[in-house]
Coordinates of C-alpha atoms in Angstrom, one line a residue:
M280 CA 65.4 28.2 130.6
N281 CA 64.5 24.7 129.9
I282 CA 63.2 24.2 125.7
P283 CA 61.2 21.3 125.8
L284 CA 62.2 18.6 123.2
P285 CA 59.0 18.1 120.5
K286 CA 57.5 15.1 121.9
D287 CA 57.4 17.2 125.7
I288 CA 56.3 19.9 124.2
Y289 CA 52.7 19.3 126.2
G290 CA 53.9 18.1 129.1
P291 CA 54.0 15.0 131.0
K292 CA 50.2 13.2 130.7
R293 CA 50.5 13.5 126.7
R294 CA 53.5 12.6 124.8
N295 CA 54.1 14.5 121.3
S296 CA 53.7 11.9 118.2
R297 CA 56.7 11.4 117.0
G298 CA 57.1 13.4 113.3
V299 CA 59.5 13.0 110.0
N300 CA 61.6 15.1 108.4
L301 CA 61.1 14.3 104.7
N302 CA 63.7 16.6 103.7
I303 CA 66.4 14.6 105.8
R304 CA 68.0 11.2 103.9
S305 CA 68.6 9.7 107.3
H306 CA 64.6 10.1 107.5
Y307 CA 63.1 9.4 104.0
Y308 CA 65.3 7.1 103.0
P309 CA 65.0 4.4 105.6
L310 CA 60.7 5.6 106.1
M311 CA 60.4 5.5 102.0
E312 CA 62.0 1.9 101.8
K313 CA 59.9 0.6 105.0
M314 CA 56.7 2.0 102.4
A315 CA 58.0 0.2 99.1
A316 CA 56.9 -3.0 100.3
F317 CA 53.0 -1.7 101.0
M318 CA 53.2 -0.1 97.2
D319 CA 52.4 -2.9 95.5
K320 CA 50.0 -5.2 98.0
Q321 CA 47.1 -5.9 97.5
Y322 CA 43.9 -6.2 100.3
S323 CA 40.5 -8.4 100.2
V324 CA 38.8 -7.4 103.5
K325 CA 35.6 -7.1 104.7
P326 CA 33.5 -6.0 108.0
L327 CA 35.5 -6.2 110.9
V328 CA 32.4 -7.0 113.3
A329 CA 31.8 -9.6 116.9
F330 CA 30.7 -12.5 113.7
D331 CA 32.3 -14.5 111.3
I332 CA 31.0 -13.0 107.6
A333 CA 31.2 -15.5 104.6
D334 CA 32.9 -14.1 101.6
D335 CA 30.5 -12.7 98.9
A336 CA 32.5 -12.0 95.7
S337 CA 28.4 -10.5 94.4
N338 CA 29.2 -7.5 97.1
T339 CA 32.5 -7.2 96.5
H340 CA 34.0 -3.8 95.0
S341 CA 37.4 -3.4 93.5
V342 CA 39.8 -0.4 94.8
T343 CA 42.0 2.1 92.3
T344 CA 44.3 4.9 93.2
P345 CA 43.4 8.9 92.2
Y346 CA 47.0 8.9 90.5
D347 CA 46.4 5.7 88.2
R348 CA 43.3 3.8 87.7
R349 CA 45.2 1.4 86.4
Q350 CA 46.3 0.1 89.2
T351 CA 44.6 -1.5 92.2
V352 CA 44.6 -1.5 96.0
G353 CA 42.5 -4.3 96.4
S354 CA 39.1 -5.0 97.0
V355 CA 36.2 -4.2 99.7
Q356 CA 33.1 -6.8 100.8
W357 CA 29.9 -4.2 102.0
A358 CA 27.6 -4.6 104.8
T359 CA 25.0 -5.4 103.3
K360 CA 21.7 -4.6 105.7
E361 CA 21.2 -7.5 107.7
Q362 CA 25.5 -7.5 108.8
A363 CA 24.8 -3.9 109.7
T364 CA 21.4 -5.2 111.8
K365 CA 23.6 -8.1 113.3
A366 CA 26.4 -6.1 114.6
L367 CA 24.1 -3.3 116.3
D368 CA 22.6 -6.2 118.3
A369 CA 26.2 -7.0 119.0
A370 CA 26.7 -3.6 119.7
W371 CA 23.8 -3.3 122.1
T372 CA 24.7 -6.0 123.5
A373 CA 28.2 -4.8 124.5
F374 CA 27.4 -1.4 125.9
H375 CA 26.7 -2.3 129.5
R376 CA 29.4 -3.7 130.1
W377 CA 32.0 -2.2 128.5
D378 CA 30.7 1.2 130.2
A379 CA 31.0 -0.1 133.7
T380 CA 35.1 -0.6 132.2
P381 CA 37.6 1.3 134.3
V382 CA 38.2 4.6 132.4
A383 CA 41.6 4.2 132.6
E384 CA 41.9 0.6 131.3
R385 CA 39.8 2.4 127.7
A386 CA 42.5 5.0 128.1
A387 CA 45.1 2.6 127.8
I388 CA 43.2 0.3 124.5
V389 CA 43.5 4.2 123.0
R390 CA 46.8 4.6 124.0
R391 CA 48.0 1.6 122.4
L392 CA 46.3 2.4 118.9
G393 CA 48.1 4.6 119.3
D394 CA 52.3 3.6 119.2
L395 CA 50.0 0.9 116.9
M396 CA 50.0 3.3 114.1
E397 CA 53.4 5.0 114.7
E398 CA 54.9 2.1 114.3
H399 CA 53.1 1.2 111.5
M400 CA 53.0 4.1 110.1
P401 CA 54.5 3.4 106.8
E402 CA 51.7 1.1 105.4
L403 CA 49.0 3.5 106.7
M404 CA 50.9 6.1 104.5
A405 CA 50.6 3.2 101.5
L406 CA 47.3 3.4 102.1
C407 CA 46.5 6.7 102.2
S408 CA 48.4 8.1 98.9
R409 CA 47.1 4.9 97.3
E410 CA 43.2 4.9 98.3
G411 CA 43.1 9.0 99.3
G412 CA 45.4 10.1 97.0
K413 CA 48.0 11.9 100.0
L414 CA 51.4 13.2 99.5
L415 CA 53.6 11.8 101.2
T416 CA 54.3 15.1 104.2
D417 CA 50.1 14.6 104.3
G418 CA 50.3 11.6 104.5
V419 CA 52.8 12.4 107.7
D420 CA 50.7 13.9 108.6
E421 CA 47.8 12.3 108.7
I422 CA 48.9 9.8 111.0
R423 CA 50.3 12.0 113.7
E424 CA 47.1 13.4 113.7
A425 CA 45.3 10.4 113.9
V426 CA 48.5 9.8 117.3
D427 CA 47.6 12.9 119.0
F428 CA 43.8 12.2 118.7
C429 CA 44.6 9.1 120.9
R430 CA 46.9 10.3 123.0
F431 CA 44.5 13.5 124.0
Y432 CA 41.4 11.6 124.0
A433 CA 42.9 9.5 126.4
M434 CA 44.2 11.9 128.9
R435 CA 40.9 14.1 128.6
A436 CA 39.1 11.1 129.3
E437 CA 40.9 10.3 132.2
E438 CA 40.7 14.0 133.1
D439 CA 37.3 13.9 132.8
F440 CA 35.6 11.4 133.5
G441 CA 38.1 8.7 136.2
Q442 CA 36.6 9.9 139.6
V443 CA 32.9 11.1 141.0
I444 CA 32.5 14.9 141.2
E445 CA 31.6 15.5 144.5
L446 CA 29.2 18.8 144.0
P447 CA 29.3 21.8 147.1
G448 CA 25.6 21.4 149.2
P449 CA 24.2 22.1 152.9
T450 CA 25.3 20.2 155.7
G451 CA 23.7 17.1 155.4
E452 CA 23.6 16.4 151.8
S453 CA 25.8 14.5 149.4
N454 CA 25.9 15.5 145.5
R455 CA 28.1 13.8 143.3
L456 CA 28.4 14.2 139.6
F457 CA 28.1 10.8 137.8
M458 CA 29.1 10.7 133.5
G459 CA 29.1 8.1 131.5
G460 CA 28.6 6.8 127.3
K461 CA 25.1 7.0 125.6
G462 CA 25.0 3.5 124.1
V463 CA 25.5 3.1 120.3
F464 CA 27.7 5.3 118.3
A465 CA 27.8 5.6 114.4
A466 CA 30.9 6.9 113.5
I467 CA 30.5 8.5 110.1
S468 CA 33.9 8.8 108.3
P469 CA 35.1 11.2 105.6
W470 CA 37.1 9.8 102.9
N471 CA 39.9 13.4 102.8
F472 CA 41.6 12.4 106.1
P473 CA 40.3 8.8 106.0
V474 CA 43.1 8.1 109.0
A475 CA 42.6 11.5 112.0
I476 CA 39.6 11.7 111.2
F477 CA 37.9 8.3 111.7
C478 CA 39.9 7.7 114.0
G479 CA 39.4 9.9 115.8
Q480 CA 36.0 9.7 115.8
V481 CA 35.9 6.1 117.1
V482 CA 38.5 6.3 120.0
A483 CA 36.0 9.2 120.9
A484 CA 33.4 7.2 121.8
A485 CA 35.0 4.5 122.4
V486 CA 36.6 5.9 125.2
S487 CA 33.7 7.5 126.3
G488 CA 32.5 3.9 127.2
N489 CA 29.9 3.9 124.1
T490 CA 30.6 1.0 121.7
V491 CA 30.5 2.3 117.7
L492 CA 29.4 0.9 114.4
A493 CA 32.3 2.9 112.0
K494 CA 31.2 3.3 108.3
P495 CA 33.8 4.2 106.3
A496 CA 33.6 6.7 103.2
E497 CA 33.5 3.5 99.8
Q498 CA 37.0 5.1 98.2
T499 CA 39.2 4.5 101.5
S500 CA 37.0 1.6 103.1
I501 CA 41.1 -0.2 103.4
V502 CA 43.1 1.8 105.0
A503 CA 39.8 2.4 107.5
H504 CA 39.7 -1.6 108.4
R505 CA 44.2 -0.8 108.9
V506 CA 43.4 0.9 111.2
I507 CA 40.2 -1.0 113.5
E508 CA 42.3 -4.3 112.6
L509 CA 44.9 -2.6 114.5
L510 CA 42.9 -0.8 117.5
H511 CA 41.2 -5.0 117.5
E512 CA 45.3 -5.5 118.2
A513 CA 45.7 -2.7 120.9
G514 CA 43.5 -4.5 123.1
M515 CA 39.6 -3.4 121.7
P516 CA 37.0 -6.1 122.4
R517 CA 35.4 -7.0 118.9
D518 CA 31.6 -6.4 119.5
V519 CA 32.5 -3.2 120.7
V520 CA 33.5 -1.1 117.9
Q521 CA 32.6 -3.3 114.2
L522 CA 34.1 -1.6 110.8
L523 CA 30.4 -1.4 108.9
P524 CA 32.5 -0.7 104.9
G525 CA 29.5 -0.2 102.5
D526 CA 27.3 2.8 100.9
G527 CA 24.8 5.2 102.7
P528 CA 21.3 3.8 101.4
T529 CA 22.5 -0.2 102.6
V530 CA 24.4 0.8 105.7
G531 CA 24.2 4.5 105.9
S532 CA 20.1 3.9 106.3
V533 CA 20.5 1.5 109.0
L534 CA 22.5 3.3 111.4
T535 CA 20.6 6.6 111.3
S536 CA 16.6 4.6 110.9
D537 CA 17.6 2.6 113.6
P538 CA 15.9 3.4 117.6
R539 CA 18.9 2.0 119.0
I540 CA 21.3 4.3 117.9
T541 CA 22.2 6.7 120.3
G542 CA 24.4 8.9 119.0
V543 CA 25.9 10.3 115.5
V544 CA 29.2 12.0 114.8
F545 CA 29.4 13.0 111.3
T546 CA 32.2 14.2 108.6
G547 CA 31.2 14.7 105.5
G548 CA 28.8 17.4 103.5
T549 CA 25.9 20.1 105.2
D550 CA 23.9 18.6 103.1
T551 CA 24.5 14.7 103.9
A552 CA 24.2 16.3 107.9
Q553 CA 21.5 17.5 107.5
I554 CA 19.7 14.0 106.1
I555 CA 21.3 12.4 109.0
N556 CA 19.6 15.1 111.8
R557 CA 16.4 14.4 109.7
A558 CA 16.7 10.7 110.0
L559 CA 17.3 10.9 113.3
A560 CA 14.3 13.2 114.2
A561 CA 11.9 11.1 112.1
R562 CA 12.9 7.8 114.4
E563 CA 9.3 6.6 116.1
N564 CA 9.2 5.8 120.1
A565 CA 13.6 6.4 120.1
P566 CA 15.2 8.7 122.5
L567 CA 16.6 11.3 121.4
A568 CA 20.0 11.3 119.9
T569 CA 23.3 13.0 119.6
L570 CA 23.9 14.5 116.5
I571 CA 28.2 15.1 116.4
A572 CA 28.9 16.9 112.6
E573 CA 31.6 18.7 111.4
T574 CA 30.7 19.4 107.8
G575 CA 31.9 21.9 105.4
G576 CA 33.0 25.3 104.9
M577 CA 33.1 28.6 102.6
N578 CA 36.5 29.9 103.5
A579 CA 37.7 33.3 103.5
M580 CA 41.5 35.0 104.0
I581 CA 41.0 39.0 104.4
V582 CA 43.9 40.7 102.7
D583 CA 44.5 44.8 103.2
S584 CA 47.3 47.0 102.5
T585 CA 49.2 46.4 105.7
A586 CA 50.2 43.0 104.8
L587 CA 53.7 42.0 103.6
P588 CA 52.9 40.4 99.8
E589 CA 54.5 37.6 99.5
Q590 CA 53.8 36.1 103.0
V591 CA 50.1 36.1 102.0
V592 CA 51.6 34.2 98.7
V593 CA 52.6 31.4 101.0
D594 CA 50.0 31.5 103.0
V595 CA 47.2 31.3 100.3
I596 CA 48.9 29.2 98.0
Q597 CA 49.2 26.2 101.0
S598 CA 45.7 26.9 102.6
A599 CA 44.0 26.8 98.8
F600 CA 46.2 23.9 97.3
Q601 CA 47.8 22.0 99.2
S602 CA 45.8 18.6 99.7
A603 CA 44.9 19.2 96.1
G604 CA 42.2 22.0 97.7
Q605 CA 40.4 18.8 99.8
R606 CA 40.0 19.9 102.3
C607 CA 37.5 21.2 105.3
S608 CA 39.4 24.1 106.4
A609 CA 40.3 24.8 102.3
L610 CA 40.5 28.9 101.5
R611 CA 37.1 29.2 98.8
V612 CA 37.2 32.9 98.4
L613 CA 40.2 35.5 99.2
Y614 CA 40.1 38.9 99.8
L615 CA 42.0 41.5 98.7
Q616 CA 42.2 44.7 99.7
D617 CA 43.2 47.2 95.9
D618 CA 45.8 48.9 97.3
V619 CA 47.4 45.7 97.2
A620 CA 45.8 43.2 94.6
D621 CA 47.8 43.5 91.9
R622 CA 51.0 43.2 93.7
V623 CA 49.6 39.5 95.7
I624 CA 47.8 38.7 92.8
E625 CA 50.8 39.1 90.6
I626 CA 53.5 36.9 92.8
L627 CA 50.5 34.4 93.5
E628 CA 50.3 33.9 89.3
G629 CA 54.6 33.7 89.1
A630 CA 53.8 31.0 92.4
M631 CA 50.9 29.0 90.9
A632 CA 52.8 28.4 88.0
E633 CA 55.8 26.5 89.5
L634 CA 53.6 24.4 91.2
H635 CA 54.3 20.4 90.9
I636 CA 51.3 18.3 89.7
G637 CA 51.5 14.5 89.8
D638 CA 52.6 11.6 91.7
P639 CA 51.7 11.9 95.3
R640 CA 54.6 9.3 96.0
D641 CA 56.9 11.6 94.5
L642 CA 58.7 14.3 96.9
G643 CA 58.5 17.0 94.5
T644 CA 55.1 16.6 93.7
D645 CA 52.9 19.8 95.2
V646 CA 50.1 18.7 93.5
G647 CA 48.4 15.7 93.6
P648 CA 44.8 14.0 92.2
V649 CA 41.5 15.0 93.5
I650 CA 39.3 11.2 95.2
D651 CA 37.3 10.4 92.3
E652 CA 36.4 11.3 89.0
D653 CA 33.1 12.6 89.8
A654 CA 34.6 15.3 92.0
R655 CA 36.7 16.0 89.4
K656 CA 34.4 16.9 86.5
G657 CA 31.6 18.2 89.2
L658 CA 35.5 21.2 89.5
L659 CA 35.7 21.0 85.9
A660 CA 32.1 22.1 85.4
H661 CA 32.6 24.8 87.4
I662 CA 36.4 25.9 86.0
E663 CA 35.0 25.9 82.8
K664 CA 31.4 28.0 83.5
L665 CA 34.5 30.4 84.8
K666 CA 37.0 30.2 81.7
A667 CA 33.6 31.1 79.4
E668 CA 33.3 34.6 81.5
N669 CA 36.9 35.3 81.5
R670 CA 37.8 35.1 84.5
L671 CA 40.9 33.0 85.0
V672 CA 43.6 35.1 86.6
A673 CA 46.5 32.2 87.0
E674 CA 46.3 28.3 86.3
T675 CA 48.5 25.9 86.9
P676 CA 50.5 24.0 84.1
M677 CA 49.5 20.8 84.3
A678 CA 51.6 17.6 82.3
A679 CA 49.5 15.6 80.7
E680 CA 52.0 11.6 80.8
H681 CA 51.9 12.5 84.9
T682 CA 48.4 12.5 85.1
Q683 CA 46.9 11.6 82.2
D684 CA 45.7 8.1 84.2
G685 CA 44.6 9.8 86.9
T686 CA 42.0 12.1 88.4
F687 CA 43.7 15.3 88.4
V688 CA 42.9 19.0 88.0
A689 CA 45.2 21.8 87.9
P690 CA 45.2 24.4 90.1
V691 CA 43.2 27.9 89.4
A692 CA 42.3 31.5 90.6
F693 CA 40.1 32.7 89.3
T694 CA 38.0 37.0 90.0
I695 CA 34.4 36.6 91.2
D696 CA 32.4 39.5 92.1
S697 CA 31.2 38.3 96.0
I698 CA 31.3 35.3 97.6
D699 CA 27.6 35.7 97.4
S700 CA 28.6 34.6 93.4
L701 CA 29.2 31.1 94.7
T702 CA 26.1 28.5 94.9
R703 CA 28.1 26.2 96.6
E704 CA 31.6 25.1 98.4
Q705 CA 33.9 23.9 95.5
F706 CA 35.9 21.1 97.2
G707 CA 38.8 20.3 95.1
P708 CA 42.4 23.1 93.9
I709 CA 40.0 26.1 92.7
L710 CA 40.4 29.6 94.4
H711 CA 37.9 33.0 94.4
I712 CA 39.5 36.1 94.6
V713 CA 37.8 39.7 95.4
R714 CA 38.5 42.7 95.1
Y715 CA 37.5 44.9 97.7
K716 CA 37.7 49.0 99.5
A717 CA 38.9 49.9 102.2
S718 CA 35.7 51.4 102.4
E719 CA 33.7 47.9 102.1
L720 CA 35.2 46.4 104.5
D721 CA 32.0 45.7 106.2
K722 CA 30.2 44.8 103.9
V723 CA 32.9 42.3 103.2
I724 CA 32.5 41.6 106.8
N725 CA 28.4 41.1 106.7
D726 CA 28.9 38.5 103.2
I727 CA 30.8 36.5 104.9
N728 CA 29.0 35.8 107.5
G729 CA 25.6 35.8 105.8
R730 CA 26.9 32.6 104.1
N731 CA 25.9 31.6 107.2
Y732 CA 29.4 28.8 106.9
G733 CA 31.5 29.2 109.8
L734 CA 34.4 26.7 109.5
T735 CA 37.3 28.7 109.0
F736 CA 38.8 32.4 108.0
G737 CA 42.1 34.0 108.0
V738 CA 43.1 37.9 108.5
H739 CA 46.4 39.4 107.0
S740 CA 47.3 42.8 108.6
R741 CA 50.0 44.1 110.1
N742 CA 48.1 46.2 112.3
E743 CA 47.7 44.1 114.8
S744 CA 44.5 46.3 116.2
F745 CA 43.1 45.5 112.9
A746 CA 43.7 41.9 112.7
A747 CA 41.9 41.5 116.0
E748 CA 38.7 43.5 115.0
I749 CA 37.6 41.4 112.3
A750 CA 38.9 38.0 114.1
Q751 CA 36.3 39.0 116.5
K752 CA 33.8 39.8 114.1
M753 CA 34.0 36.1 111.9
R754 CA 31.2 33.8 113.0
V755 CA 33.9 31.3 112.5
G756 CA 35.3 28.2 114.9
N757 CA 38.5 28.9 113.9
V758 CA 40.3 32.3 113.0
Y759 CA 44.6 31.9 111.5
I760 CA 45.9 35.7 111.3
N761 CA 48.6 36.3 109.1
R762 CA 49.8 32.3 108.6
N763 CA 47.6 29.6 106.5
I764 CA 44.1 28.7 107.7
I765 CA 44.8 24.6 107.3
G766 CA 47.1 21.7 109.0
A767 CA 44.4 22.4 112.8
V768 CA 46.4 20.6 116.0
V769 CA 45.4 18.3 117.8
G770 CA 44.8 20.4 121.2
V771 CA 46.2 23.2 120.4
Q772 CA 43.4 24.9 118.0
P773 CA 40.6 22.2 118.1
F774 CA 38.8 22.1 115.2
G775 CA 35.1 22.8 114.3
G776 CA 32.7 25.7 112.9
Q777 CA 28.6 27.3 113.7
G778 CA 26.2 27.3 111.4
L779 CA 25.8 25.6 108.2
S780 CA 29.9 24.3 109.0
G781 CA 28.7 21.9 112.1
T782 CA 27.1 21.3 115.2
G783 CA 30.1 21.5 117.8
P784 CA 31.9 20.6 119.8
K785 CA 35.3 21.0 118.6
A786 CA 37.2 17.9 118.1
G787 CA 40.4 17.8 119.4
G788 CA 39.3 20.1 122.9
L789 CA 38.7 19.7 125.8
H790 CA 34.8 20.0 125.5
Y791 CA 34.2 16.8 122.8
L792 CA 34.3 14.4 124.9
H793 CA 31.7 15.4 127.4
R794 CA 29.1 15.3 124.4
F795 CA 29.0 11.4 123.7
V796 CA 28.3 10.8 127.6
T797 CA 25.3 10.5 129.8
E798 CA 25.6 13.0 133.4
K799 CA 23.7 11.8 136.2
T800 CA 23.3 12.9 139.8
I801 CA 22.7 11.3 143.1
T802 CA 21.3 12.9 145.7
N803 CA 21.6 11.4 149.2
N804 CA 19.8 12.6 152.3
T805 CA 23.3 11.7 154.7
A806 CA 21.5 12.8 158.2
A807 CA 18.3 10.1 157.4
L808 CA 20.7 7.4 158.8
G809 CA 20.6 10.0 162.6
G810 CA 22.3 12.3 163.0
N811 CA 25.2 15.5 160.9
A812 CA 27.9 13.4 160.9
S813 CA 29.7 16.5 159.2
L814 CA 28.3 18.1 162.0
L815 CA 29.4 15.9 164.5
A816 CA 32.5 15.8 163.1
L817 CA 33.4 19.0 164.5
G818 CA 32.5 18.6 168.2
D819 CA 35.6 16.1 168.1
E820 CA 37.8 19.0 166.7

């Protein structure tokens, strides 16, 4: 039996991203040495567009790091409305040329980007830590996911769009299906995965034949700028993919109001997705635009009486508190069957007490900062409300000397009566626990489904038929059985939700690229040229 090496697990058509084990000295120290060169570097970036932009100090914004607001990462010059419109002009002009570029050439550029990101992993990880507050382990996973997106989408584009599809039909007639880009796509990405999601959106749209205007999150525009620099280095024409850092009212309004925008790919809050949807629909005399949205979730996990408490707690800690709970897939509500609840909570309290909060650059840190002060204030308001109601179960101790200059929130767990007690998703390290009786299981399922969010869900049970039945009943995009509910792998666990959690199709899935293309069928009456060639050929057999 031949077991493939990690780089070969996806077969000959797609190479797996290169992993780094930070617990191995020969991996850790060389990586840290390379990252050190970028830990104090001051970046000065501005829009990357198809034309020259003059420096504008009045529109330049300083970027500080979430783990220590006294430290700056650099500065970002935001795009103006006029620059965004001019970039759209260039993208519109470049579209037909780019769409006519052979799929193999487009895919080769995207693959080269994946290779370049692996080569520049230390710098990209340093920026993820400094701008986004990411742990070292999260940084490795982030870059690997971005590389996997590049290689997966390049492979899918070649397989799905690389040749004309001959359709079956009657004799004397040919029917062929062509697929091509839709036009200009706006890619509006979040701060919580500033390389992986950002890169995935951009390369999916571009490899499918579209030109792209990329608007990164304001908090993480420097690392996005570096990714687009690498994409241009890989051979992507500057007028095909352009970077427009800036705020929503300025840049976002252009990207959702101009009738030449044929599609928007967005990851972020549900409220923002609905605003974008309404803006696209309100455009007069504009083609109906495509909206691909991956939004938030009220993600739950059900634990029954057969579950192994120790395994449950390991998976709950990872699901709720890794990345400081700032994942779309993070666990928000834990349902514990009464029979096992006390034991699980006891172990959970002990595990939370051992978590270390602090500098994400320290390998011993378990929980880093939240993204900014606005996020911190919102989370603390929710925490204080539940504390006032005497619902606190456990809170991780936080040493002031490690956290006083950053935007940190300690992991915390509360009891609530039902998922219906929550008015909205709390995007941070806050876990809500609900106890339920076995006889109440149907109500629990209905309550979770009734919130109309449908992103991720977990079930812990050693009763396989029970777990399978629950999985089928949940109206969500991703179900995880007896494991954590985060860390979807490209091409293995395609990621995306339904209802208030997104439009689909799933990122990193077989059908994702098809949302970025148009289809054209050409039917030709071949017999009109004189005789039916296929029938006449039968006479020669």
